[in-house]
PDB file of C-alpha atoms in Angstrom:
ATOM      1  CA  UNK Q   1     -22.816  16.348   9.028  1.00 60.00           C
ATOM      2  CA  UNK Q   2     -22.849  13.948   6.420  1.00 74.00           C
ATOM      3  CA  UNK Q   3     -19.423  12.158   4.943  1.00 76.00           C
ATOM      4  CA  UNK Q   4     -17.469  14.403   2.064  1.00 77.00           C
ATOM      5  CA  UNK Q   5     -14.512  14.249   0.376  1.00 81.00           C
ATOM      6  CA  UNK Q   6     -12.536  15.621   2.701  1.00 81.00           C
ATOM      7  CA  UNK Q   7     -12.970  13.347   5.375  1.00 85.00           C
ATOM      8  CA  UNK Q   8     -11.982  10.518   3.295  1.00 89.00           C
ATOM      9  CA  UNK Q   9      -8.617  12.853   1.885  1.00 87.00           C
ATOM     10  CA  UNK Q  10      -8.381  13.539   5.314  1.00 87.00           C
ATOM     11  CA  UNK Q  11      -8.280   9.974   5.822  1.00 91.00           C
ATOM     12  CA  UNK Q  12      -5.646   9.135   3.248  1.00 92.00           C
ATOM     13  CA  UNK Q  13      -3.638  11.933   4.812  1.00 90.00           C
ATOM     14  CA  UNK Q  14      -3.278  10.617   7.847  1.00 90.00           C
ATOM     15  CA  UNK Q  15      -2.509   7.536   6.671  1.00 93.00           C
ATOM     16  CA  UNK Q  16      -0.038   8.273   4.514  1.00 92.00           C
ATOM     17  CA  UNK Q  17       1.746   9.972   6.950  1.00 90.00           C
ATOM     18  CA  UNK Q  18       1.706   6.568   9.144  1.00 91.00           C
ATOM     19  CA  UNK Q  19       3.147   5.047   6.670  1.00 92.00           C
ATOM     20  CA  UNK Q  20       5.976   7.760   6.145  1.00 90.00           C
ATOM     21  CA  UNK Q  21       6.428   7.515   9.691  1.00 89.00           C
ATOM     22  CA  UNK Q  22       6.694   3.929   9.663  1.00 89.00           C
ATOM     23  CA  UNK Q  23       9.699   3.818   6.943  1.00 89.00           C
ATOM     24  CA  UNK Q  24      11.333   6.525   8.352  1.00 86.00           C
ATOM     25  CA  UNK Q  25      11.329   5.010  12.349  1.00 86.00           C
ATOM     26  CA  UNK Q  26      11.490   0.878  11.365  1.00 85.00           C
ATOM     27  CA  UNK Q  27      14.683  -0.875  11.013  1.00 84.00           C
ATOM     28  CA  UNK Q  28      13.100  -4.505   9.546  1.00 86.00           C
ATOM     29  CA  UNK Q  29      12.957  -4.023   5.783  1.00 89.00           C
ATOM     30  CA  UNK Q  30      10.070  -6.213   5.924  1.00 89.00           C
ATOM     31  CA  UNK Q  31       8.162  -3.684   7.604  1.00 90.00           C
ATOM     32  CA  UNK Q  32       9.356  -0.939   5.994  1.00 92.00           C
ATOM     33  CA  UNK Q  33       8.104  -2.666   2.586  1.00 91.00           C
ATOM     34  CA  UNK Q  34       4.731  -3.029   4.592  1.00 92.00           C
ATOM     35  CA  UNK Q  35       4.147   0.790   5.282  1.00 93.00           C
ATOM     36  CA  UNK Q  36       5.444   1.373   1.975  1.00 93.00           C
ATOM     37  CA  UNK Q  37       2.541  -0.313   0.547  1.00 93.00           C
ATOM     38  CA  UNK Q  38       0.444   1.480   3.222  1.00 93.00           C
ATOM     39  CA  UNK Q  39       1.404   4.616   1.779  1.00 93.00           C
ATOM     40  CA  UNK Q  40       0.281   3.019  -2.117  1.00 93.00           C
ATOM     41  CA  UNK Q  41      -3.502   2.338  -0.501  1.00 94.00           C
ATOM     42  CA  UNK Q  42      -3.802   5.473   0.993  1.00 94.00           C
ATOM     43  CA  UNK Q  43      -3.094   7.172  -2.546  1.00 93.00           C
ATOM     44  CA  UNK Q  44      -5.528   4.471  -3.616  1.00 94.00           C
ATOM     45  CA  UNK Q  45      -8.536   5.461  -1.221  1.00 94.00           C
ATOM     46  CA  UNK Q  46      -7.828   9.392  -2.504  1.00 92.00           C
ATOM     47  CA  UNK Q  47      -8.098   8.161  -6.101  1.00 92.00           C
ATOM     48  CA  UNK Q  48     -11.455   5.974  -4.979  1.00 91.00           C
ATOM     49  CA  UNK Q  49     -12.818   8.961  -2.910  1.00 89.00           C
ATOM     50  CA  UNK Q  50     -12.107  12.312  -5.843  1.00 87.00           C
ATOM     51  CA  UNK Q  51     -13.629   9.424  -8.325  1.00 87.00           C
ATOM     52  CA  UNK Q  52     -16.908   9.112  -6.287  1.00 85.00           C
ATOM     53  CA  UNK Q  53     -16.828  12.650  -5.746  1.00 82.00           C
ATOM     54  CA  UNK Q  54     -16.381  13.838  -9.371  1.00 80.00           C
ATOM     55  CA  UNK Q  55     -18.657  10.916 -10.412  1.00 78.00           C
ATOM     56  CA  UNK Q  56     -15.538  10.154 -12.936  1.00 80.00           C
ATOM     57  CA  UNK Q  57     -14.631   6.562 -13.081  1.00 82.00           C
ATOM     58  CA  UNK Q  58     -11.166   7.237 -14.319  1.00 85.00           C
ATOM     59  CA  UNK Q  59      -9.846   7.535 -10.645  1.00 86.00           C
ATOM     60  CA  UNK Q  60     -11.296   3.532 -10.548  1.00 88.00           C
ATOM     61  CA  UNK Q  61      -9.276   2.258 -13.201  1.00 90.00           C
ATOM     62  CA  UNK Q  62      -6.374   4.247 -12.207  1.00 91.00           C
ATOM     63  CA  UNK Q  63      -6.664   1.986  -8.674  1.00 92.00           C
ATOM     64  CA  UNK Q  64      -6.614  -0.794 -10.731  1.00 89.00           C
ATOM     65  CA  UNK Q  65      -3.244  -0.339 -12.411  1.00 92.00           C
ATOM     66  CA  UNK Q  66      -1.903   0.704  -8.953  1.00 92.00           C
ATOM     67  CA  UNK Q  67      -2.817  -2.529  -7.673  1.00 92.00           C
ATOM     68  CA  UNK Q  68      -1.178  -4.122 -10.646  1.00 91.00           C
ATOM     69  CA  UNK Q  69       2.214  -2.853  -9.718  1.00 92.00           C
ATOM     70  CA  UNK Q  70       1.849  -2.861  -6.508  1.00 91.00           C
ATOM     71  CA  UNK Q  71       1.365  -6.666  -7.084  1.00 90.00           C
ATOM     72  CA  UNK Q  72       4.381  -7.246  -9.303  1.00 91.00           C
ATOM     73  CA  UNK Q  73       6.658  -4.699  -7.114  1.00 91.00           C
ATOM     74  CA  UNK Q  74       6.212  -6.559  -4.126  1.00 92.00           C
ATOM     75  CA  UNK Q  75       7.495  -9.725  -5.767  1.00 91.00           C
ATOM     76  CA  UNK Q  76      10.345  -8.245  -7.179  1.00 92.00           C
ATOM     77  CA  UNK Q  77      10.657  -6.637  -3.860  1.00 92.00           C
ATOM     78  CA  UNK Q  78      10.218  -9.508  -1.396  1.00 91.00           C
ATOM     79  CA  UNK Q  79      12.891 -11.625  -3.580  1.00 91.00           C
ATOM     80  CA  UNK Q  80      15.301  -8.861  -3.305  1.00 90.00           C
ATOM     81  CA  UNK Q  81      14.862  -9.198   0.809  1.00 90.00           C
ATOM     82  CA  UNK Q  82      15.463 -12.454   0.370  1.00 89.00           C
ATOM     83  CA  UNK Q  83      18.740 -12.404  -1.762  1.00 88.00           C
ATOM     84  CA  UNK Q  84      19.475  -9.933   0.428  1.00 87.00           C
ATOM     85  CA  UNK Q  85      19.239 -12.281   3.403  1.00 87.00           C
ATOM     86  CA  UNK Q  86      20.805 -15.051   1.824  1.00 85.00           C
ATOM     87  CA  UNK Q  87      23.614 -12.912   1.146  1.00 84.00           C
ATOM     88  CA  UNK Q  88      24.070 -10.976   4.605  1.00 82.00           C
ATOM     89  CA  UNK Q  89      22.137 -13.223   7.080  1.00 81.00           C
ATOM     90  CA  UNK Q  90      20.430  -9.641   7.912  1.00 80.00           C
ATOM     91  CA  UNK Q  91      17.157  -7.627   6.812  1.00 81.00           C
ATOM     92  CA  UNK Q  92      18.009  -4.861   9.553  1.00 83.00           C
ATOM     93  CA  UNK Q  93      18.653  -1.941   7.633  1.00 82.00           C
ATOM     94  CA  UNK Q  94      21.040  -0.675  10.442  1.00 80.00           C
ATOM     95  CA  UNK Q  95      23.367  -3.407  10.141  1.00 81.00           C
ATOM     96  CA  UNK Q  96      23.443  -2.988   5.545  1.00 79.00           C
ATOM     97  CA  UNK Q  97      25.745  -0.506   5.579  1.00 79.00           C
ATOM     98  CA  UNK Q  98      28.284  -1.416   3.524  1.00 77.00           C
ATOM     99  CA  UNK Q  99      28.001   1.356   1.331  1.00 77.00           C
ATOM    100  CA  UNK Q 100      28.350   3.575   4.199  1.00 75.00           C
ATOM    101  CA  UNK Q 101      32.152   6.048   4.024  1.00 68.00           C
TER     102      UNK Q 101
ATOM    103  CA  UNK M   1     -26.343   6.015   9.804  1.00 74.00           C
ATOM    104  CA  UNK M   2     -23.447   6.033   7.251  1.00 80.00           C
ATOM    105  CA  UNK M   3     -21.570   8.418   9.086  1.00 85.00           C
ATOM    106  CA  UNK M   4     -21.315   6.044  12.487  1.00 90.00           C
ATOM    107  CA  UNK M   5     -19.735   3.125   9.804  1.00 90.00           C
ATOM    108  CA  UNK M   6     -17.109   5.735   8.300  1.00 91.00           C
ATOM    109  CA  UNK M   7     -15.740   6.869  11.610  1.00 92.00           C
ATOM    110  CA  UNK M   8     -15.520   3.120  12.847  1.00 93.00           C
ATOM    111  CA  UNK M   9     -13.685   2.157  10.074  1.00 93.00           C
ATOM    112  CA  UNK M  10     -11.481   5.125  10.035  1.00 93.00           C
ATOM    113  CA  UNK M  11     -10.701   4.462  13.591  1.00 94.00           C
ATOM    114  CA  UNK M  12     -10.269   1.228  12.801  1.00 95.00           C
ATOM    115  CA  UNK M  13      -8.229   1.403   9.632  1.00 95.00           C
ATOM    116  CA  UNK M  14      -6.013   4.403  11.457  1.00 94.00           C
ATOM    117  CA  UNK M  15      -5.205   2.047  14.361  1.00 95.00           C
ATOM    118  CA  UNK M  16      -4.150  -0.818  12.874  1.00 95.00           C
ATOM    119  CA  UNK M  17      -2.297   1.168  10.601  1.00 93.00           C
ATOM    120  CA  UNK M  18      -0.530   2.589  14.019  1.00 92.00           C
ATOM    121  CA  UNK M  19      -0.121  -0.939  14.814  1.00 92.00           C
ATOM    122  CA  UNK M  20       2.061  -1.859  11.473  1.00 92.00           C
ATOM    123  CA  UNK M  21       4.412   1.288  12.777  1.00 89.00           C
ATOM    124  CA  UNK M  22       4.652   0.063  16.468  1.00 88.00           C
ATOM    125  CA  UNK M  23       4.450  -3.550  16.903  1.00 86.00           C
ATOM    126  CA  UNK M  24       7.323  -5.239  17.480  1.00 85.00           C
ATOM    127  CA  UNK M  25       7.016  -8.505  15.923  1.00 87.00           C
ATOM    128  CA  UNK M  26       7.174  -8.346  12.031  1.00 87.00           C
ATOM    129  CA  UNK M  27       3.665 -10.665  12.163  1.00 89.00           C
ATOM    130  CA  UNK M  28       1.796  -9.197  14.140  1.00 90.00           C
ATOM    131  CA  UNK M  29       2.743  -5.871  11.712  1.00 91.00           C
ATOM    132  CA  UNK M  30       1.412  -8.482   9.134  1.00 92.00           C
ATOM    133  CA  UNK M  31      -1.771  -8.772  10.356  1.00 93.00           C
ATOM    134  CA  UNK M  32      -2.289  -5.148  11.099  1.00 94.00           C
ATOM    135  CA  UNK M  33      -1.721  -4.385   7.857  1.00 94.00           C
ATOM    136  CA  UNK M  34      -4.558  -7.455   7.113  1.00 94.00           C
ATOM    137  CA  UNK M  35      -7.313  -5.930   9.257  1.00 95.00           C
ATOM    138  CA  UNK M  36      -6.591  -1.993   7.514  1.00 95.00           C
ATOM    139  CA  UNK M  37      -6.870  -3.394   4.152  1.00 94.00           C
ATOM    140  CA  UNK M  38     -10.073  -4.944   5.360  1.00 94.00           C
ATOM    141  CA  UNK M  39     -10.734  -1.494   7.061  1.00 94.00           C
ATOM    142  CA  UNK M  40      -9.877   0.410   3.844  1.00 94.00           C
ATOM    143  CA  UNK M  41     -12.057  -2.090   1.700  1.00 94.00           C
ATOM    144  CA  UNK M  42     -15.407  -1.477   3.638  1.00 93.00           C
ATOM    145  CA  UNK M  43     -14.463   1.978   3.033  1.00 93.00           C
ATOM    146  CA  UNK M  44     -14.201   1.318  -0.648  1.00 92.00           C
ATOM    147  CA  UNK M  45     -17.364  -0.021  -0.968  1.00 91.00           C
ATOM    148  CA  UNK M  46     -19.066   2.937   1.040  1.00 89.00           C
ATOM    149  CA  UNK M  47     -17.592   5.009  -2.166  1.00 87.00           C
ATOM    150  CA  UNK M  48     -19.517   2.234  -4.196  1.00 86.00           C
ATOM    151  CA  UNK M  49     -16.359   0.699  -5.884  1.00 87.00           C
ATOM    152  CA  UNK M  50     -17.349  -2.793  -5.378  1.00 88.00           C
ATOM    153  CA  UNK M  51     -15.305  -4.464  -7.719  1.00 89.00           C
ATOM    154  CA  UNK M  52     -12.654  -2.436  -6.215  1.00 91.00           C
ATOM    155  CA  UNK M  53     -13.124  -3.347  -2.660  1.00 92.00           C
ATOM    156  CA  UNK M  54     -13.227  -7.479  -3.813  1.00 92.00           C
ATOM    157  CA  UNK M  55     -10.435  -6.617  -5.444  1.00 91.00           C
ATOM    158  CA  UNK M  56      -8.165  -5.138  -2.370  1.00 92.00           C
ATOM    159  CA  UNK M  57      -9.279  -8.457  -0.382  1.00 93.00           C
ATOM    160  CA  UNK M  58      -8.157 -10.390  -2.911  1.00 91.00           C
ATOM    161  CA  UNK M  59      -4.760  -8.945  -4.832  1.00 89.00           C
ATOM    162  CA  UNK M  60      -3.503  -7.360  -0.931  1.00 88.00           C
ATOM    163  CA  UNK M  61      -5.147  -9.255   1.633  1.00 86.00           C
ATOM    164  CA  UNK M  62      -5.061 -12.669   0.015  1.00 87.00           C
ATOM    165  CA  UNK M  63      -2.055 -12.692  -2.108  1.00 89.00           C
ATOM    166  CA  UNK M  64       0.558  -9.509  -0.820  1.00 91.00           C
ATOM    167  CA  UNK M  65      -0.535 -10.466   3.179  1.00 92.00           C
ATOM    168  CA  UNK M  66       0.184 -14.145   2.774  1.00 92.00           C
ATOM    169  CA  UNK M  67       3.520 -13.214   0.661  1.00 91.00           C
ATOM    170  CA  UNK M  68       4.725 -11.089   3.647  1.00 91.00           C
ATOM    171  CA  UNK M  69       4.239 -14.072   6.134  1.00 91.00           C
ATOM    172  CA  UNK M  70       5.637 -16.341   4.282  1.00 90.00           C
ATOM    173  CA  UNK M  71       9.291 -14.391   3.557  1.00 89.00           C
ATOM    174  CA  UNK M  72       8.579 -13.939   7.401  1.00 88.00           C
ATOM    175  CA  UNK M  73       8.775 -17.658   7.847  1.00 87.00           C
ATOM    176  CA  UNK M  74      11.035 -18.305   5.237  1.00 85.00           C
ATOM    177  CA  UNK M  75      13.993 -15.735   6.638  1.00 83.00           C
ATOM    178  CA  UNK M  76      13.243 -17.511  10.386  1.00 73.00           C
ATOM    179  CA  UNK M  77      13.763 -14.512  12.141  1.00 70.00           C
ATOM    180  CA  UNK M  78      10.688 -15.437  14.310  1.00 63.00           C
ATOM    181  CA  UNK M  79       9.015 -12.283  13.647  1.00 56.00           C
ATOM    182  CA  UNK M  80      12.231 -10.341  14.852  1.00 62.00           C
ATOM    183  CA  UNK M  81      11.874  -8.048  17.649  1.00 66.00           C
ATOM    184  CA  UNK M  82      12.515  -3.830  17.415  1.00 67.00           C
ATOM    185  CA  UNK M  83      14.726  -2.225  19.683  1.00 70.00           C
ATOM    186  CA  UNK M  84      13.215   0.772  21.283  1.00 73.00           C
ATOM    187  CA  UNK M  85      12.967   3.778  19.001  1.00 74.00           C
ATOM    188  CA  UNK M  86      15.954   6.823  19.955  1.00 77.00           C
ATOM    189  CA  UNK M  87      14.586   9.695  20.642  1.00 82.00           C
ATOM    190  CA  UNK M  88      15.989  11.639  18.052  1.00 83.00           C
ATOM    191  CA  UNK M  89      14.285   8.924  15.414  1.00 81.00           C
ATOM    192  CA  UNK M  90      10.892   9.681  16.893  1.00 83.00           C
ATOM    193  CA  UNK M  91      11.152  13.832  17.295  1.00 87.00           C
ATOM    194  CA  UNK M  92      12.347  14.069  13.660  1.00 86.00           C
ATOM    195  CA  UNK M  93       9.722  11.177  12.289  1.00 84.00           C
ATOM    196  CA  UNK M  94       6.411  13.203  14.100  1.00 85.00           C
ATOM    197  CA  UNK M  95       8.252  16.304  12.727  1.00 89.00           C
ATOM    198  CA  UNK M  96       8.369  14.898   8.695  1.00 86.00           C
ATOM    199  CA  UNK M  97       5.038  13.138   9.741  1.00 84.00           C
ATOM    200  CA  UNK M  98       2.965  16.886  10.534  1.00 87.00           C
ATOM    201  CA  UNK M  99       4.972  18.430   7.848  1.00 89.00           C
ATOM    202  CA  UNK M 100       3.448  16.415   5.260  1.00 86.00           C
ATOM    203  CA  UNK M 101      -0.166  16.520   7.004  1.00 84.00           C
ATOM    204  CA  UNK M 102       0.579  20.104   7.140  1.00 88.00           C
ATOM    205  CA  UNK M 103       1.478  20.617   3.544  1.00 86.00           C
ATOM    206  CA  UNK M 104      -1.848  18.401   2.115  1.00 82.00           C
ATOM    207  CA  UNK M 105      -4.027  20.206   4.783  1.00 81.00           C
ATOM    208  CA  UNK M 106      -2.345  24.015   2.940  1.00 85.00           C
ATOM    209  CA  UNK M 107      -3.122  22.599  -0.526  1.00 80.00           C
ATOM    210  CA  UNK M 108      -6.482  21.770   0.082  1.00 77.00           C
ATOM    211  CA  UNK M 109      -7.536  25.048   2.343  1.00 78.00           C
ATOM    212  CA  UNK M 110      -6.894  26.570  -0.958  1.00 80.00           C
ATOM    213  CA  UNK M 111      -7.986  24.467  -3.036  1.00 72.00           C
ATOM    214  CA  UNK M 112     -11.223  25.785  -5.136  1.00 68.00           C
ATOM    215  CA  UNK M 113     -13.563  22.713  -3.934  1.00 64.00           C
ATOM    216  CA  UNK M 114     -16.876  23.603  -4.751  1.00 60.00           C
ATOM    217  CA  UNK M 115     -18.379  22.016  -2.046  1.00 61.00           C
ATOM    218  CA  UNK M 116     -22.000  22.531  -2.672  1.00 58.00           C
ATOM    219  CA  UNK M 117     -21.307  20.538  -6.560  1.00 56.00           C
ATOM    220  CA  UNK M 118     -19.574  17.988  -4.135  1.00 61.00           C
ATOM    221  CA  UNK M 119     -22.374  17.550  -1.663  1.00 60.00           C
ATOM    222  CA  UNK M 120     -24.768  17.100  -5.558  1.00 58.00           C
ATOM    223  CA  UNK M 121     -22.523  14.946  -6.687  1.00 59.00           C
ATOM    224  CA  UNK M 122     -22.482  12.378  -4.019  1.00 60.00           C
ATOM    225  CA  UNK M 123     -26.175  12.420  -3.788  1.00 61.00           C
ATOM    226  CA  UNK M 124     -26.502  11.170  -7.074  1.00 63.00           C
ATOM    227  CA  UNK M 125     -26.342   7.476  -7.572  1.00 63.00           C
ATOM    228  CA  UNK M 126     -23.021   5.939  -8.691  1.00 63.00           C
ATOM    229  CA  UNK M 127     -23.157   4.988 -12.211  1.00 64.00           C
ATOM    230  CA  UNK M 128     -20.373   3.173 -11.805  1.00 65.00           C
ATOM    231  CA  UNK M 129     -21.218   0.134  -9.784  1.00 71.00           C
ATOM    232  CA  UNK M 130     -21.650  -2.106 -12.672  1.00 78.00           C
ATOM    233  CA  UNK M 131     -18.737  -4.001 -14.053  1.00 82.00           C
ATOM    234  CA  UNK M 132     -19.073  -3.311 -17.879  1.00 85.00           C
ATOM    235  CA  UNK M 133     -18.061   0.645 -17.280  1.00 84.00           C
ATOM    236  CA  UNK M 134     -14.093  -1.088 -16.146  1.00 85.00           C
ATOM    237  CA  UNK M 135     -14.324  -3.174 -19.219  1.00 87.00           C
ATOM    238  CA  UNK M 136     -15.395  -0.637 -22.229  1.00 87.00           C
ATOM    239  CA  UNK M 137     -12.720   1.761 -20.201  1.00 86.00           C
ATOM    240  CA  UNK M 138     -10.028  -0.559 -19.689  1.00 87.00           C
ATOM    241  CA  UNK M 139     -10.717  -2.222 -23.361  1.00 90.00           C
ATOM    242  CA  UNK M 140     -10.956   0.924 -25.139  1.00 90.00           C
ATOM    243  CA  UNK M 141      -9.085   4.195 -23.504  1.00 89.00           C
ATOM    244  CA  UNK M 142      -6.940   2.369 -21.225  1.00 90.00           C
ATOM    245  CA  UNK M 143      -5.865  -0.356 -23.806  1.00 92.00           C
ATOM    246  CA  UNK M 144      -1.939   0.683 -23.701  1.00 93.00           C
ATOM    247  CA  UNK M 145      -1.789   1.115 -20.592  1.00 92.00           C
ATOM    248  CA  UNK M 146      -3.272  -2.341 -19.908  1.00 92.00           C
ATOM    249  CA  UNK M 147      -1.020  -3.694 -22.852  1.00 93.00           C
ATOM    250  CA  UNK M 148       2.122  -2.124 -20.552  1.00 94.00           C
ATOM    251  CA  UNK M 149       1.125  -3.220 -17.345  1.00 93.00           C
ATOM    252  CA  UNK M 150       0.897  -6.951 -18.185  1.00 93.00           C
ATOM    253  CA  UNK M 151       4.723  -6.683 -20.076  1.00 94.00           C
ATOM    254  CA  UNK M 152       5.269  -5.071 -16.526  1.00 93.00           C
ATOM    255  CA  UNK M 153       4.720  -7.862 -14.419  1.00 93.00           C
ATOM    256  CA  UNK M 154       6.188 -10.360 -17.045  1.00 94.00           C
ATOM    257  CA  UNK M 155       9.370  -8.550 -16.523  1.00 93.00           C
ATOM    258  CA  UNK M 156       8.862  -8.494 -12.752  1.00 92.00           C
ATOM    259  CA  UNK M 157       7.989 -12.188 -13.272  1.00 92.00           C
ATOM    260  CA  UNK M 158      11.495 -12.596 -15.073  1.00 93.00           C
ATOM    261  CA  UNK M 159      13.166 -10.302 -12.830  1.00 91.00           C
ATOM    262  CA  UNK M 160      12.518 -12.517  -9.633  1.00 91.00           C
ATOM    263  CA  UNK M 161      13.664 -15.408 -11.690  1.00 90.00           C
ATOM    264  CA  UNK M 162      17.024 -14.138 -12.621  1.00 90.00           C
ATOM    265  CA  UNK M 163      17.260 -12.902  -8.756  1.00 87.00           C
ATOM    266  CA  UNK M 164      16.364 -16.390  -7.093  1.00 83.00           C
ATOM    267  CA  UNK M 165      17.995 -18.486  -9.374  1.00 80.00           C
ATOM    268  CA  UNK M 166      21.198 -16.486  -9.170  1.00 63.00           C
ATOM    269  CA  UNK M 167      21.807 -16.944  -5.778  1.00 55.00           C
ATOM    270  CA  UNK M 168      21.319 -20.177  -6.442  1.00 56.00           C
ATOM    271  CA  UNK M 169      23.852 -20.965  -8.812  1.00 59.00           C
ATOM    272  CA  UNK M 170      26.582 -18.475  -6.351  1.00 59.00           C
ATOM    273  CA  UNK M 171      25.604 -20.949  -3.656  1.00 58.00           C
ATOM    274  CA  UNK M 172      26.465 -24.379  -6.143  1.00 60.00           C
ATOM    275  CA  UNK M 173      29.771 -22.415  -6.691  1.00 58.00           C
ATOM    276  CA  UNK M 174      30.158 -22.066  -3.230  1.00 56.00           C
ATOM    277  CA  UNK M 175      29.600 -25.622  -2.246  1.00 56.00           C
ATOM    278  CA  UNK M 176      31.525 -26.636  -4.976  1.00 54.00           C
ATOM    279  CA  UNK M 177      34.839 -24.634  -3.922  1.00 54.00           C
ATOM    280  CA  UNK M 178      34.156 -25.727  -0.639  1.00 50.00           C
ATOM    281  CA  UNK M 179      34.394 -29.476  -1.787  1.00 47.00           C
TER     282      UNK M 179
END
């Protein structure tokens, strides 16, 4: 059986589910940032694979803007942690809950 | 022959992507998330998106990796280590987890794939290997978007600015009241 589309949607499924898994079981916001950008390349690789498929390039340049904010989020992102930090010695989610009541 | 390289490297790239979730030092979840993007770029260029597979390497492996270790280094929580998931936290992750997987696998049963168009489709070479296609696209129907996407990152480029240097001045005042 030779490789379709679905194996590689399949594929981006799956992973996007490990990456919903991952920021809804972590505590670290690092690492909840990391499967968050999991989830971005696994909605990448379905954009890559329905481009191939369709024999569309759109899907392509699509991938390219994602990785474009994907680049400039995770700046923004990453100095947020670290104001964060500075400010409450802690990136554990469980313990930044001073909005909680 | 092609087959044998996809199921490595969605074996691989499904693994290490388990390995981001489950390790419990915040570098080693790094460097999972290293070797999938390297998975996920092999599997890029087996779609014959080159440019886009150099491109993963370079923008997430090279730039968004390395970022991620070096907050890691810079907060000196020496990687940090997870306390044990609670049950509860796991049952109702798997549960949201096979929902989802559930809910693409629905939409796509019925879906109207044409799967014999599909099967063509693939066969045929990909026109889109060479580099001009991005640039008449990008140039010519994707010009706004390109146009926004660059004022995007220079106001994330501002943004993280204004956040660092901040903090910085709210620490001077602090030192100075302190003195």
């Amino acid at each position: 059986m030779t490789i379709g589309l679905y194996h590689y949607i399949a594929l981006a499924v799956i992973l996007f589910a490990i990456g919903f898994l991952g920021v809804l079981l972590r505590k670290n916001t690092l690492v909840i940032y990391m499967c968050l950008e999991l989830m971005l390349v696994a909605a990448t690789l379905a954009l890559v694979a329905f481009s191939r498929y369709n024999g569309a390039i759109e899907g392509n340049v699509f991938v390219f803007f994602i990785l474009t904010v994907a680049a400039a989020e995770v700046a923004v992102g990453l100095a947020i942690v670290v104001a964060l930090f500075r400010k409450r010695g802690t990136v554990d989610v469980a313990k930044l809950n001073a909005l909680k009541n | 022959m092609s087959e044998t390289i996809f199921y490595i490297f969605a074996f691989i790239v499904a693994a290490s992507a388990l390995g981001v979730v489950a390790n419990h030092n915040a570098v080693a979840s790094a460097l999972s998330f290293f070797v999938c993007l390297c998975g996920i770029s092999v599997l890029f260029a087996m779609l014959d998106a080159y440019l886009l597979a150099f491109l993963l390497i370079l923008v997430y492996a090279g730039a968004v990796v390395a970022l991620f270790l070096f907050i890691i280094m810079l907060l000196d929580m020496h990687g940090g280590d997870r306390p044990p998931f609670g049950k509860m936290t796991i049952v109702s992750g798997v549960i949201a987890g096979t929902l989802l997987v559930l809910g693409v696998v629905t939409f796509l049963a019925r879906g109207q794939f044409s799967t014999d168009a599909l099967a063509l489709a693939r066969q045929a070479p990909s026109l889109f290997t060479d580099l001009k296609f991005y640039g008449v696209k990008l140039f010519t129907s994707y010009m706004l978007p390109v146009q926004l996407v660059g004022f995007l990152l220079l106001t994330g480029m501002l943004g993280v600015i204004v956040i660092s240097k901040k903090q910085d001045e709210e620490g001077k005042k602090a030192e100075g009241l302190k003195d």
